[in-house]
mmCIF file of C-alpha atoms in Angstrom:
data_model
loop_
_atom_site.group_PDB
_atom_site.id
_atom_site.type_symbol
_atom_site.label_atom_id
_atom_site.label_comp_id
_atom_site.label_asym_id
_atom_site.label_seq_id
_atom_site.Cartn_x
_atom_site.Cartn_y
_atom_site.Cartn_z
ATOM 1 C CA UNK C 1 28.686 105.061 14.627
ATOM 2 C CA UNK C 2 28.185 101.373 14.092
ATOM 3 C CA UNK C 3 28.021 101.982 10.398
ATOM 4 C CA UNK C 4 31.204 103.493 10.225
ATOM 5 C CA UNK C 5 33.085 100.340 12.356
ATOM 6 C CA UNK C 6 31.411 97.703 10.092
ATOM 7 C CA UNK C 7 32.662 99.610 6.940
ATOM 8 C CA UNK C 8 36.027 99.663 8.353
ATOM 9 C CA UNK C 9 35.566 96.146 9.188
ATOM 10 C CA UNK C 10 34.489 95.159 5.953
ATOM 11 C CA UNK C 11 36.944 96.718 4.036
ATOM 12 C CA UNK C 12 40.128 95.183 6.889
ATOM 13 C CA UNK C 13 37.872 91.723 5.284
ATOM 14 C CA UNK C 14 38.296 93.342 1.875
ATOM 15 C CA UNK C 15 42.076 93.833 2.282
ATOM 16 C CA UNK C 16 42.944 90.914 3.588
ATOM 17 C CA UNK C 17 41.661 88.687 0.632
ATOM 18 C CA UNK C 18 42.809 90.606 -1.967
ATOM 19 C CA UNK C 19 46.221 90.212 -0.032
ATOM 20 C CA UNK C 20 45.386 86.610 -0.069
ATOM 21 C CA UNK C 21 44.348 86.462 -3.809
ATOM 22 C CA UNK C 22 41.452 84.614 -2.722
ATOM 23 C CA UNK C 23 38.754 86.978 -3.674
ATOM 24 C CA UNK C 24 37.552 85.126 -6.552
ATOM 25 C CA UNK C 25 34.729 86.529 -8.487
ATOM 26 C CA UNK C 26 32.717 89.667 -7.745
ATOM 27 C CA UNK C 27 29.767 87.354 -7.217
ATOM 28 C CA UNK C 28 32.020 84.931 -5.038
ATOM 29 C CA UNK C 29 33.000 87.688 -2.956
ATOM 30 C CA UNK C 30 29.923 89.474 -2.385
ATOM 31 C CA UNK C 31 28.257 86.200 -1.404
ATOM 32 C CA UNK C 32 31.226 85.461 0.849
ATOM 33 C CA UNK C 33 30.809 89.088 2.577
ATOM 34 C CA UNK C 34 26.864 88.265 2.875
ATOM 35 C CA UNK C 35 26.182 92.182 0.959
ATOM 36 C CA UNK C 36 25.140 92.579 -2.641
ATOM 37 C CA UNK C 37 27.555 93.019 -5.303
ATOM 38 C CA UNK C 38 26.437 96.837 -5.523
ATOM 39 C CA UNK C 39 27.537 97.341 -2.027
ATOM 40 C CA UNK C 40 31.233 95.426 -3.366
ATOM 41 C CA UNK C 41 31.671 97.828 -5.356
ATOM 42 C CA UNK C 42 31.099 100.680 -3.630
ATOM 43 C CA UNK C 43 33.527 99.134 -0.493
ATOM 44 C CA UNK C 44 36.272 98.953 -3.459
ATOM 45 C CA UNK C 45 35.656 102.592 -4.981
ATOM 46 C CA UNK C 46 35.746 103.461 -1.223
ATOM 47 C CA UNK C 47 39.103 102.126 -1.392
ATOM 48 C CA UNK C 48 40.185 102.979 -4.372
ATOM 49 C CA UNK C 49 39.185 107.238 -3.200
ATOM 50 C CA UNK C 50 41.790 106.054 -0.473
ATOM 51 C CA UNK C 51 44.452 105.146 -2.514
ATOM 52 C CA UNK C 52 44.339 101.592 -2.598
ATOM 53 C CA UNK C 53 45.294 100.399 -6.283
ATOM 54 C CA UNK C 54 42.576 97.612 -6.653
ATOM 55 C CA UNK C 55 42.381 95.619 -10.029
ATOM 56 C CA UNK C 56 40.964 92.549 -11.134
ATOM 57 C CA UNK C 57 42.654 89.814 -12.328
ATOM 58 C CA UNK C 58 40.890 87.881 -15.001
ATOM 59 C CA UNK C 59 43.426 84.918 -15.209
ATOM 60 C CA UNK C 60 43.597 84.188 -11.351
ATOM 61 C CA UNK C 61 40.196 85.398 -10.985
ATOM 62 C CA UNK C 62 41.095 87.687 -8.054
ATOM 63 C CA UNK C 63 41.201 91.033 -6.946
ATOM 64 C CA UNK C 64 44.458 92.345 -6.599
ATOM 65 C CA UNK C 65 46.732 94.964 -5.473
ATOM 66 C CA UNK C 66 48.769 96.708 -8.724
ATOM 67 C CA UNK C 67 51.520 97.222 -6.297
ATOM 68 C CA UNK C 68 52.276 96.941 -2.406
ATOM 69 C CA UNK C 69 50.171 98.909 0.076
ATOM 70 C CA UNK C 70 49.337 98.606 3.298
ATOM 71 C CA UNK C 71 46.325 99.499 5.115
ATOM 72 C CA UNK C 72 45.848 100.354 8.769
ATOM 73 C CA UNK C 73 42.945 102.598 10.648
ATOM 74 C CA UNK C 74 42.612 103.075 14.234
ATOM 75 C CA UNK C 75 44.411 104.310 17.076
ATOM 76 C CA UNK C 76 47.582 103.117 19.026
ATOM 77 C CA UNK C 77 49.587 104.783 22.065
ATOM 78 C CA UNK C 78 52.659 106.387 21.008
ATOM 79 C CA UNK C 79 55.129 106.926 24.086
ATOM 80 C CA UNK C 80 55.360 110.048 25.576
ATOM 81 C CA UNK C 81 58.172 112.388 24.553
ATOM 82 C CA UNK C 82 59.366 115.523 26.036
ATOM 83 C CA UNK C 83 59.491 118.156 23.362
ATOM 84 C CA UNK C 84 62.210 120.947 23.831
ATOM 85 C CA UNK C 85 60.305 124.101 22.922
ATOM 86 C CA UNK C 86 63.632 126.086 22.822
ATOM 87 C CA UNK C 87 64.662 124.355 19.373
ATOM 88 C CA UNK C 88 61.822 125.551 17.775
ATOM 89 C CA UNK C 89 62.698 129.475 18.512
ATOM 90 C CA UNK C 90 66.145 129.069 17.265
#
């Protein structure tokens, strides 16, 4: 179950440069992240197969978002709401 956390946790790290346009080169990054740049790119196919759209930049030397996303995983409480049951037979 560990595995699964620190691959969450590394791709949060992931998301949050790329955000930041401070990835800088493959190599950078996967020296930055402390994995190989194999692994790299298998954290951003993993993201891609989740929708993120993930390009590099050449000329800022960056990888970047091709338009807006957001990216969230976890739980949170959502408040407790009565649900009428007799609106869904009408």
């Amino acid at each position: 179950m560990n595995i699964i956390i620190k691959q969450i946790e590394l791709i949060e790290r992931v998301d949050q440069l790329i955000r930041l346009q401070a990835t800088g080169s493959p190599d950078d990054l996967a020296y930055r992240l402390g994995i190989s740049k194999t692994k790299l790119y298998r954290i951003i196919n993993t993201m891609k197969s989740l929708g993120a759209p993930v390009e590099y930049d050449i000329t800022i030397q960056s990888f970047v978002y091709a338009e807006a996303v957001g990216f969230t995983f976890g739980f949170y409480r959502r408040e407790n709401r009565t649900v009428n049951v007799d609106s869904f037979m009408k």
